[in-house]
């Protein structure tokens, strides 16, 4: 069965203090790995899609990377508005191609 | 605004009842996904439809069913409701079957 584990569960950073969030996965053939941002009570907002090991994507202060076993979301010089829960998801190639989400990392950036 | 709409925003009902949640995907998107999010279990994938056909299934209970209509809107039917069904239900859509998903604002279901 496909599994996604995100760490840490919660992270508290000072404004400007860079860090990384981890997403470890096991999947029967990876079709795609997705990163989302979710604010409380709202639907997840798409950030990145990664398809193969070695791929990197960047958007403002965020950079996502992918290896064969894990993905990292690097946050450079975060601002308070980056506070949110960051979700990682994988879509498998085999069988029903279902999507499996991790439980997320809740990020708080303090001014 | 993702372009995905869900109705109703809030729903309060009693155990044993049946409800229908509705989702309209973004213009041009053929895939619709349904998710359940509760405090203790995170985002759980329920089911995916692509152009009217079921394409992927998660841990969807037998009491739950869904369909996608010719105009591509989708409905999630929840029956014989239990207290544990209280959760946020999200719909998402994507262009194809392996693309990034765009989520709606969700329907908050409370079962009393």
XYZ file of N, CA and C in Angstrom:
669
model
N 0.843 -1.199 0.000
C 0.000 0.000 0.000
C 0.883 1.256 0.000
N 0.455 2.243 -0.767
C 1.215 3.500 -0.845
C 1.206 4.219 0.502
N 2.352 4.798 0.856
C 2.449 5.522 2.129
C 3.214 6.821 1.949
N 2.761 7.850 2.666
C 3.430 9.151 2.667
C 3.594 9.599 4.111
N 4.826 9.903 4.491
C 5.115 10.337 5.859
C 5.794 11.694 5.807
N 5.219 12.661 6.492
C 5.793 14.003 6.494
C 6.376 14.327 7.874
N 7.501 15.021 7.839
C 8.132 15.448 9.090
C 8.786 16.809 8.913
N 8.861 17.603 9.991
C 8.211 17.334 11.278
C 6.703 17.562 11.180
N 5.985 17.195 12.227
C 4.538 17.451 12.245
C 4.261 18.935 12.355
N 5.091 19.625 13.120
C 4.935 21.066 13.302
C 6.314 21.705 13.338
N 6.390 22.938 12.852
C 7.665 23.643 12.784
C 7.420 25.120 13.049
N 8.213 25.650 13.951
C 8.074 27.062 14.303
C 9.381 27.759 13.928
N 9.296 28.760 13.076
C 10.493 29.469 12.606
C 10.373 30.953 12.887
N 11.506 31.571 13.089
C 11.553 33.020 13.132
C 11.536 33.529 11.700
N 10.958 34.677 11.501
C 10.979 35.280 10.163
C 12.421 35.365 9.662
N 12.643 34.874 8.429
C 13.988 34.904 7.862
C 14.816 33.651 8.123
N 14.324 32.759 8.984
C 15.060 31.537 9.333
C 14.693 30.417 8.361
N 15.589 30.063 7.465
C 15.324 29.054 6.436
C 15.286 27.649 7.029
N 14.516 26.768 6.389
C 14.411 25.386 6.851
C 13.855 24.500 5.741
N 13.744 23.205 6.025
C 13.223 22.250 5.047
C 12.191 21.343 5.678
N 11.175 21.008 4.886
C 10.167 20.037 5.277
C 10.412 18.763 4.484
N 10.181 17.619 5.131
C 10.472 16.343 4.498
C 9.209 15.555 4.180
N 9.219 14.865 3.045
C 8.122 13.976 2.660
C 8.756 12.665 2.190
N 8.600 11.624 2.974
C 9.104 10.300 2.591
C 7.954 9.476 2.041
N 8.211 8.735 0.983
C 7.105 8.006 0.366
C 7.515 6.603 -0.069
N 6.537 5.709 -0.093
C 6.673 4.415 -0.738
C 5.447 4.261 -1.631
N 5.706 3.944 -2.886
C 4.619 3.879 -3.852
C 4.971 2.854 -4.908
N 3.954 2.197 -5.424
C 4.168 1.190 -6.463
C 4.230 1.881 -7.820
N 5.345 2.514 -8.096
C 5.495 3.255 -9.348
C 4.963 4.667 -9.177
N 5.854 5.644 -9.253
C 5.440 7.028 -9.000
C 5.013 7.704 -10.292
N 3.768 8.181 -10.316
C 3.307 8.971 -11.459
C 3.600 10.450 -11.236
N 3.458 10.866 -9.968
C 3.720 12.269 -9.662
C 3.699 12.495 -8.168
N 4.509 13.471 -7.712
C 4.503 13.885 -6.305
C 4.095 15.345 -6.280
N 3.167 15.671 -5.415
C 2.568 17.001 -5.385
C 2.772 17.642 -4.022
N 3.004 18.946 -4.026
C 3.020 19.736 -2.803
C 1.863 20.733 -2.841
N 1.193 20.838 -1.681
C 0.087 21.770 -1.532
C 0.273 22.568 -0.253
N -0.344 23.726 -0.228
C -0.398 24.550 0.969
C -1.862 24.643 1.392
N -2.133 24.495 2.692
C -3.504 24.600 3.155
C -3.597 25.549 4.337
N -4.461 26.540 4.203
C -4.766 27.446 5.313
C -5.961 26.877 6.074
N -6.100 27.206 7.366
C -7.168 26.619 8.192
C -8.550 26.819 7.587
N -9.320 25.732 7.482
C -10.693 25.800 6.999
C -10.833 25.994 5.502
N -9.723 25.967 4.773
C -9.779 26.182 3.313
C -9.256 24.966 2.573
N -9.549 24.910 1.284
C -9.058 23.824 0.463
C -7.580 23.960 0.178
N -6.872 22.852 0.010
C -5.446 22.916 -0.334
C -5.225 23.684 -1.629
N -4.096 24.387 -1.665
C -3.720 25.183 -2.838
C -2.483 24.553 -3.459
N -2.561 24.262 -4.753
C -1.467 23.597 -5.449
C -0.207 24.456 -5.469
N 0.952 23.801 -5.204
C 2.245 24.479 -5.286
C 3.106 23.906 -6.416
N 3.424 22.605 -6.339
C 4.353 21.989 -7.291
C 3.937 20.568 -7.649
N 4.388 20.142 -8.840
C 4.362 18.746 -9.229
C 5.775 18.336 -9.612
N 6.215 17.178 -9.097
C 7.510 16.609 -9.454
C 7.262 15.215 -9.999
N 7.961 14.860 -11.082
C 7.683 13.586 -11.726
C 8.812 12.575 -11.616
N 10.066 13.042 -11.529
C 11.167 12.079 -11.512
C 12.290 12.560 -10.605
N 13.075 11.594 -10.111
C 14.183 11.880 -9.209
C 15.146 12.868 -9.850
N 15.574 13.844 -9.046
C 16.490 14.865 -9.544
C 15.787 16.135 -9.981
N 14.493 16.074 -10.108
C 13.736 17.239 -10.549
C 13.614 18.259 -9.418
N 13.652 19.545 -9.765
C 13.492 20.635 -8.814
C 12.533 21.665 -9.396
N 11.732 22.290 -8.512
C 10.832 23.357 -8.939
C 10.925 24.478 -7.899
N 10.815 25.716 -8.368
C 10.907 26.862 -7.459
C 9.760 27.825 -7.673
N 9.353 28.456 -6.563
C 8.309 29.474 -6.643
C 8.504 30.412 -5.455
N 8.917 31.611 -5.739
C 9.176 32.618 -4.703
C 10.141 32.049 -3.660
N 9.730 31.908 -2.417
C 10.644 31.465 -1.357
C 10.663 29.938 -1.206
N 9.932 29.233 -2.045
C 9.814 27.786 -1.936
C 10.552 27.072 -3.050
N 11.181 25.954 -2.675
C 11.849 25.105 -3.671
C 11.596 23.662 -3.298
N 11.090 22.875 -4.251
C 10.801 21.473 -4.010
C 11.789 20.618 -4.787
N 12.263 19.550 -4.135
C 13.191 18.626 -4.764
C 12.683 17.205 -4.570
N 13.163 16.301 -5.431
C 12.678 14.922 -5.391
C 13.819 13.935 -5.559
N 13.829 12.902 -4.684
C 14.706 11.754 -4.864
C 13.821 10.527 -5.024
N 14.433 9.343 -5.086
C 13.631 8.134 -5.288
C 12.820 7.746 -4.060
N 13.172 8.336 -2.896
C 12.474 7.932 -1.675
C 11.828 9.084 -0.938
N 12.225 10.325 -1.265
C 11.693 11.451 -0.512
C 11.715 12.741 -1.317
N 10.967 13.684 -0.794
C 10.944 15.019 -1.382
C 11.146 16.020 -0.249
N 11.779 17.128 -0.599
C 11.982 18.199 0.369
C 11.334 19.476 -0.146
N 10.761 20.208 0.782
C 10.270 21.546 0.465
C 11.116 22.514 1.275
N 11.984 23.241 0.566
C 12.891 24.182 1.214
C 12.219 25.545 1.246
N 12.263 26.168 2.409
C 11.677 27.502 2.561
C 12.812 28.462 2.930
N 13.045 29.408 2.053
C 14.150 30.355 2.239
C 13.612 31.688 2.747
N 14.195 32.164 3.838
C 13.828 33.446 4.441
C 12.315 33.599 4.546
N 11.648 32.702 5.280
C 10.187 32.730 5.342
C 9.640 33.995 5.972
N 8.394 34.304 5.575
C 7.673 35.449 6.129
C 6.437 34.921 6.857
N 5.845 35.723 7.738
C 4.654 35.266 8.483
C 3.542 34.744 7.568
N 3.408 35.309 6.386
C 2.350 34.860 5.473
C 2.599 33.469 4.902
N 3.767 32.910 5.141
C 4.054 31.527 4.736
C 3.511 30.528 5.749
N 3.008 31.011 6.866
C 2.430 30.127 7.877
C 1.226 29.406 7.291
N 1.241 28.077 7.361
C 0.186 27.237 6.796
C 0.567 25.785 7.063
N -0.316 24.871 6.669
C 0.039 23.455 6.675
C 0.436 23.067 5.261
N 1.575 22.420 5.125
C 2.084 22.000 3.814
C 1.876 20.499 3.674
N 1.177 20.129 2.609
C 0.809 18.742 2.358
C 1.575 18.189 1.168
N 1.982 16.942 1.307
C 2.642 16.219 0.233
C 1.718 15.088 -0.195
N 1.661 14.786 -1.483
C 0.812 13.704 -1.985
C 1.521 12.983 -3.121
N 1.238 11.683 -3.246
C 1.800 10.919 -4.362
C 0.669 10.267 -5.137
N 0.885 10.119 -6.424
C -0.056 9.401 -7.270
C 0.674 8.206 -7.851
N 0.097 7.020 -7.655
C 0.770 5.793 -8.073
C 0.460 5.482 -9.525
N 1.371 4.722 -10.127
C 1.215 4.358 -11.527
C 0.383 3.103 -11.691
N 0.433 2.237 -10.692
C -0.236 0.959 -10.841
C -1.671 0.970 -10.380
N -2.382 -0.093 -10.740
C -3.736 -0.294 -10.249
C -4.642 0.881 -10.500
N -5.235 1.373 -9.452
C -6.225 2.443 -9.550
C -5.627 3.836 -9.639
N -4.321 3.979 -9.596
C -3.659 5.280 -9.695
C -4.182 6.276 -8.673
N -4.440 5.807 -7.483
C -5.056 6.692 -6.509
C -4.024 7.654 -5.928
N -4.517 8.696 -5.294
C -3.689 9.731 -4.694
C -3.659 9.517 -3.190
N -2.458 9.546 -2.617
C -2.284 9.393 -1.175
C -1.632 10.645 -0.611
N -2.287 11.255 0.372
C -1.763 12.457 1.007
C -1.077 12.113 2.326
N -0.049 12.881 2.662
C 0.530 12.839 3.992
C -0.327 13.678 4.927
N -0.007 13.634 6.213
C -0.796 14.364 7.199
C -0.336 15.815 7.348
N 0.758 16.172 6.695
C 1.144 17.570 6.644
C 2.130 18.020 7.692
N 2.777 19.141 7.406
C 3.628 19.846 8.362
C 3.004 21.211 8.594
N 2.696 21.492 9.849
C 2.110 22.784 10.189
C 3.236 23.765 10.483
N 3.375 24.761 9.619
C 4.461 25.741 9.730
C 3.933 27.035 10.323
N 4.650 27.525 11.336
C 4.332 28.829 11.910
C 5.578 29.695 11.815
N 5.443 30.853 11.180
C 6.557 31.796 11.049
C 6.261 33.007 11.917
N 7.160 33.242 12.852
C 6.941 34.311 13.843
C 7.695 35.566 13.431
N 7.013 36.719 13.492
C 7.690 37.969 13.078
C 8.852 38.320 14.000
N -9.202 32.196 -5.579
C -10.337 31.399 -6.051
C -9.846 30.368 -7.075
N -10.052 29.078 -6.760
C -9.543 28.006 -7.618
C -10.395 27.783 -8.853
N -11.647 28.260 -8.837
C -12.561 27.996 -9.943
C -13.433 26.778 -9.707
N -13.182 26.034 -8.636
C -13.998 24.883 -8.273
C -15.040 25.346 -7.253
N -16.288 25.015 -7.506
C -17.339 25.427 -6.574
C -17.971 24.212 -5.912
N -18.314 24.386 -4.640
C -18.967 23.324 -3.883
C -20.160 23.892 -3.139
N -21.242 23.117 -3.135
C -22.413 23.508 -2.355
C -22.959 22.293 -1.623
N -23.539 22.479 -0.434
C -23.551 23.729 0.323
C -22.230 23.947 1.048
N -22.074 25.087 1.681
C -20.853 25.350 2.457
C -20.907 24.609 3.784
N -22.071 24.616 4.369
C -22.269 23.956 5.658
C -23.517 23.097 5.585
N -23.491 21.979 6.315
C -24.619 21.069 6.342
C -24.680 20.450 7.728
N -25.819 20.604 8.374
C -26.019 19.994 9.686
C -27.196 19.046 9.563
N -26.983 17.798 9.985
C -28.029 16.809 9.852
C -27.953 15.813 11.004
N -28.836 14.858 11.008
C -28.901 13.905 12.109
C -28.399 12.532 11.672
N -28.056 11.704 12.641
C -27.612 10.342 12.324
C -28.720 9.603 11.588
N -28.307 8.753 10.651
C -29.253 7.971 9.870
C -29.762 8.654 8.616
N -29.502 9.949 8.486
C -29.998 10.695 7.333
C -29.091 10.509 6.123
N -29.563 11.070 4.991
C -28.818 11.022 3.737
C -28.645 12.444 3.228
N -27.438 12.749 2.707
C -27.177 14.083 2.160
C -26.474 13.960 0.824
N -26.555 15.028 0.046
C -25.868 15.091 -1.251
C -25.031 16.350 -1.311
N -23.761 16.166 -1.629
C -22.834 17.281 -1.789
C -22.568 17.453 -3.278
N -22.484 18.710 -3.690
C -22.337 18.983 -5.118
C -21.039 19.716 -5.417
N -20.464 19.401 -6.579
C -19.201 20.014 -6.980
C -19.234 20.359 -8.464
N -18.814 21.563 -8.796
C -18.628 21.946 -10.196
C -17.143 22.183 -10.436
N -16.542 21.456 -11.364
C -15.097 21.595 -11.599
C -14.764 22.883 -12.336
N -13.473 23.173 -12.426
C -13.017 24.302 -13.228
C -13.390 24.054 -14.686
N -13.605 25.132 -15.411
C -13.927 25.014 -16.818
C -12.795 24.288 -17.545
N -13.148 23.235 -18.283
C -12.148 22.489 -19.043
C -11.563 21.292 -18.332
N -11.769 21.194 -17.012
C -11.240 20.044 -16.274
C -12.170 18.847 -16.434
N -11.569 17.682 -16.681
C -12.364 16.474 -16.894
C -12.397 15.552 -15.669
N -11.389 15.707 -14.803
C -11.324 14.846 -13.614
C -11.895 15.555 -12.393
N -12.622 14.789 -11.596
C -13.137 15.283 -10.319
C -12.748 14.284 -9.240
N -12.265 14.806 -8.123
C -11.851 13.982 -6.987
C -12.655 14.407 -5.765
N -12.920 13.443 -4.899
C -13.557 13.731 -3.611
C -12.648 13.289 -2.474
N -12.565 14.154 -1.452
C -11.742 13.881 -0.279
C -12.545 14.162 0.987
N -12.174 13.435 2.039
C -12.723 13.684 3.366
C -11.566 14.128 4.256
N -11.775 15.202 5.021
C -10.734 15.655 5.945
C -11.324 15.825 7.331
N -10.825 15.007 8.245
C -11.226 15.143 9.643
C -9.975 15.446 10.443
N -10.188 15.932 11.680
C -9.065 16.416 12.479
C -8.032 15.336 12.737
N -8.499 14.112 12.962
C -7.569 13.071 13.387
C -7.028 12.224 12.237
N -7.537 12.440 11.009
C -7.106 11.553 9.924
C -6.549 12.268 8.702
N -6.467 13.562 8.725
C -5.911 14.240 7.556
C -6.819 14.106 6.346
N -6.238 14.302 5.178
C -6.993 14.316 3.922
C -7.046 12.898 3.354
N -8.261 12.339 3.292
C -8.437 10.978 2.808
C -9.092 10.984 1.427
N -8.429 10.348 0.473
C -8.964 10.259 -0.876
C -10.138 9.288 -0.905
N -11.225 9.724 -1.512
C -12.408 8.865 -1.595
C -12.567 8.242 -2.977
N -12.662 9.094 -3.999
C -12.955 8.573 -5.331
C -12.613 9.607 -6.390
N -12.299 9.129 -7.603
C -12.011 10.001 -8.732
C -12.861 9.604 -9.934
N -13.367 10.599 -10.629
C -14.057 10.383 -11.900
C -13.329 11.139 -13.000
N -13.315 10.536 -14.171
C -12.721 11.189 -15.336
C -13.731 11.122 -16.466
N -14.196 12.267 -16.887
C -15.134 12.359 -18.008
C -16.319 11.405 -17.852
N -16.836 11.358 -16.644
C -18.039 10.579 -16.387
C -17.805 9.160 -15.911
N -16.560 8.686 -15.956
C -16.291 7.308 -15.567
C -15.458 7.255 -14.293
N -15.733 6.287 -13.442
C -14.932 6.104 -12.235
C -13.543 5.645 -12.624
N -12.486 6.304 -12.069
C -11.128 5.958 -12.472
C -10.236 5.528 -11.312
N -10.516 5.980 -10.140
C -9.696 5.597 -8.985
C -10.576 5.606 -7.753
N -10.259 4.670 -6.844
C -11.074 4.541 -5.640
C -10.164 4.444 -4.422
N -10.496 5.189 -3.395
C -9.765 5.120 -2.140
C -10.582 4.343 -1.134
N -10.479 4.741 0.121
C -11.195 4.039 1.179
C -12.609 4.567 1.347
N -13.368 4.504 0.293
C -14.731 5.033 0.339
C -15.666 3.975 0.916
N -16.468 4.394 1.897
C -17.393 3.474 2.541
C -18.510 3.073 1.579
N -19.102 1.913 1.813
C -20.213 1.459 0.962
C -21.425 2.361 1.106
N -21.530 3.070 2.230
C -22.649 3.995 2.456
C -22.493 5.274 1.611
N -21.322 5.453 1.028
C -21.046 6.643 0.222
C -21.040 6.239 -1.256
N -21.538 7.121 -2.087
C -21.476 6.884 -3.527
C -21.310 8.223 -4.231
N -20.831 8.170 -5.445
C -20.622 9.409 -6.194
C -20.912 9.162 -7.659
N -21.099 10.241 -8.385
C -21.212 10.141 -9.830
C -20.805 11.464 -10.461
N -20.433 11.373 -11.728
C -20.110 12.576 -12.501
C -21.070 12.608 -13.684
N -21.695 13.726 -13.858
C -22.739 13.872 -14.859
C -22.165 14.342 -16.199
N -22.958 14.252 -17.289
C -22.463 14.677 -18.609
C -21.923 16.100 -18.646
N -22.465 16.995 -17.797
C -21.935 18.366 -17.800
C -20.705 18.479 -16.909
N -20.209 17.361 -16.405
C -18.993 17.175 -15.619
C -19.118 17.560 -14.147
N -20.260 18.076 -13.728
C -20.391 18.305 -12.297
C -20.525 16.949 -11.610
N -20.227 16.938 -10.323
C -20.236 15.673 -9.594
C -21.032 15.821 -8.307
N -21.566 14.703 -7.855
C -22.282 14.673 -6.582
C -21.767 13.519 -5.736
N -21.642 13.789 -4.454
C -21.234 12.769 -3.486
C -22.428 12.546 -2.561
N -22.923 11.319 -2.533
C -24.061 10.968 -1.707
C -23.589 10.209 -0.476
N -24.013 10.673 0.677
C -23.648 10.043 1.938
C -24.938 9.585 2.612
N -25.050 8.306 2.918
C -26.287 7.804 3.501
C -26.026 7.129 4.845
N -27.121 6.884 5.567
C -27.051 6.257 6.904
C -25.951 6.913 7.726
N -26.010 8.230 7.794
C -24.924 9.005 8.390
C -24.685 8.652 9.851
N -23.412 8.662 10.211
C -22.973 8.389 11.575
C -22.221 9.614 12.091
N -22.081 9.676 13.424
C -21.376 10.813 14.020
C -19.971 10.971 13.434
N -19.333 9.843 13.168
C -17.965 9.856 12.659
C -17.830 10.370 11.234
N -18.951 10.585 10.565
C -18.897 11.129 9.201
C -18.745 12.649 9.207
N -18.847 13.249 10.367
C -18.653 14.701 10.470
C -17.237 15.038 10.043
N -17.121 15.919 9.074
C -15.801 16.246 8.505
C -15.975 17.341 7.465
N -14.848 17.793 6.949
C -14.830 18.662 5.772
C -14.721 17.764 4.545
N -15.571 17.993 3.568
C -15.514 17.225 2.329
C -15.081 18.165 1.212
N -13.958 17.807 0.581
C -13.426 18.630 -0.497
C -13.601 17.943 -1.840
N -13.861 18.751 -2.816
C -13.851 18.322 -4.197
C -12.659 19.003 -4.858
N -12.013 18.305 -5.773
C -10.925 18.890 -6.530
C -11.104 18.519 -7.994
N -10.517 19.293 -8.879
C -10.583 18.939 -10.293
C -9.215 19.111 -10.942
N -9.013 18.410 -12.040
C -7.784 18.551 -12.809
C -8.112 18.342 -14.282
N -7.176 18.775 -15.114
C -7.390 18.678 -16.560
C -7.464 17.216 -16.983
N -6.430 16.444 -16.570
C -6.378 15.039 -16.940
C -6.451 14.157 -15.726
N -5.754 13.035 -15.792
C -5.823 12.063 -14.701
C -4.580 12.088 -13.814
N -3.520 12.756 -14.271
C -2.288 12.753 -13.491
C -1.748 14.169 -13.361
N -2.643 15.099 -13.241
C -2.235 16.498 -13.157
C -2.469 17.061 -11.776
N -1.912 18.247 -11.541
C -2.172 18.919 -10.284
C -3.672 19.162 -10.130
N -4.122 19.124 -8.880
C -5.534 19.267 -8.574
C -5.812 20.641 -7.989
N -6.987 21.156 -8.300
C -7.437 22.436 -7.771
C -8.650 22.167 -6.899
N -8.544 22.588 -5.662
C -9.548 22.254 -4.659
C -10.606 23.332 -4.500
N -11.816 22.879 -4.219
C -12.891 23.784 -3.865
C -12.799 24.201 -2.413
N -13.714 25.056 -1.963
C -13.687 25.565 -0.586
C -14.171 24.561 0.448
N -14.780 23.462 0.002
C -15.204 22.424 0.936
C -16.631 22.583 1.425
N -17.190 21.460 1.864
C -18.489 21.433 2.555
C -18.231 20.880 3.953
N -18.638 21.659 4.963
C -18.470 21.180 6.334
C -19.739 20.462 6.749
N -19.612 19.152 6.977
C -20.752 18.327 7.373
C -20.682 18.057 8.870
N -21.770 18.357 9.548
C -21.886 18.055 10.972
C -23.055 17.104 11.155
N -22.780 15.952 11.736
C -23.824 14.957 12.004
C -24.082 14.936 13.505
N -25.309 15.229 13.895
C -25.658 15.312 15.328
C -26.417 14.070 15.775
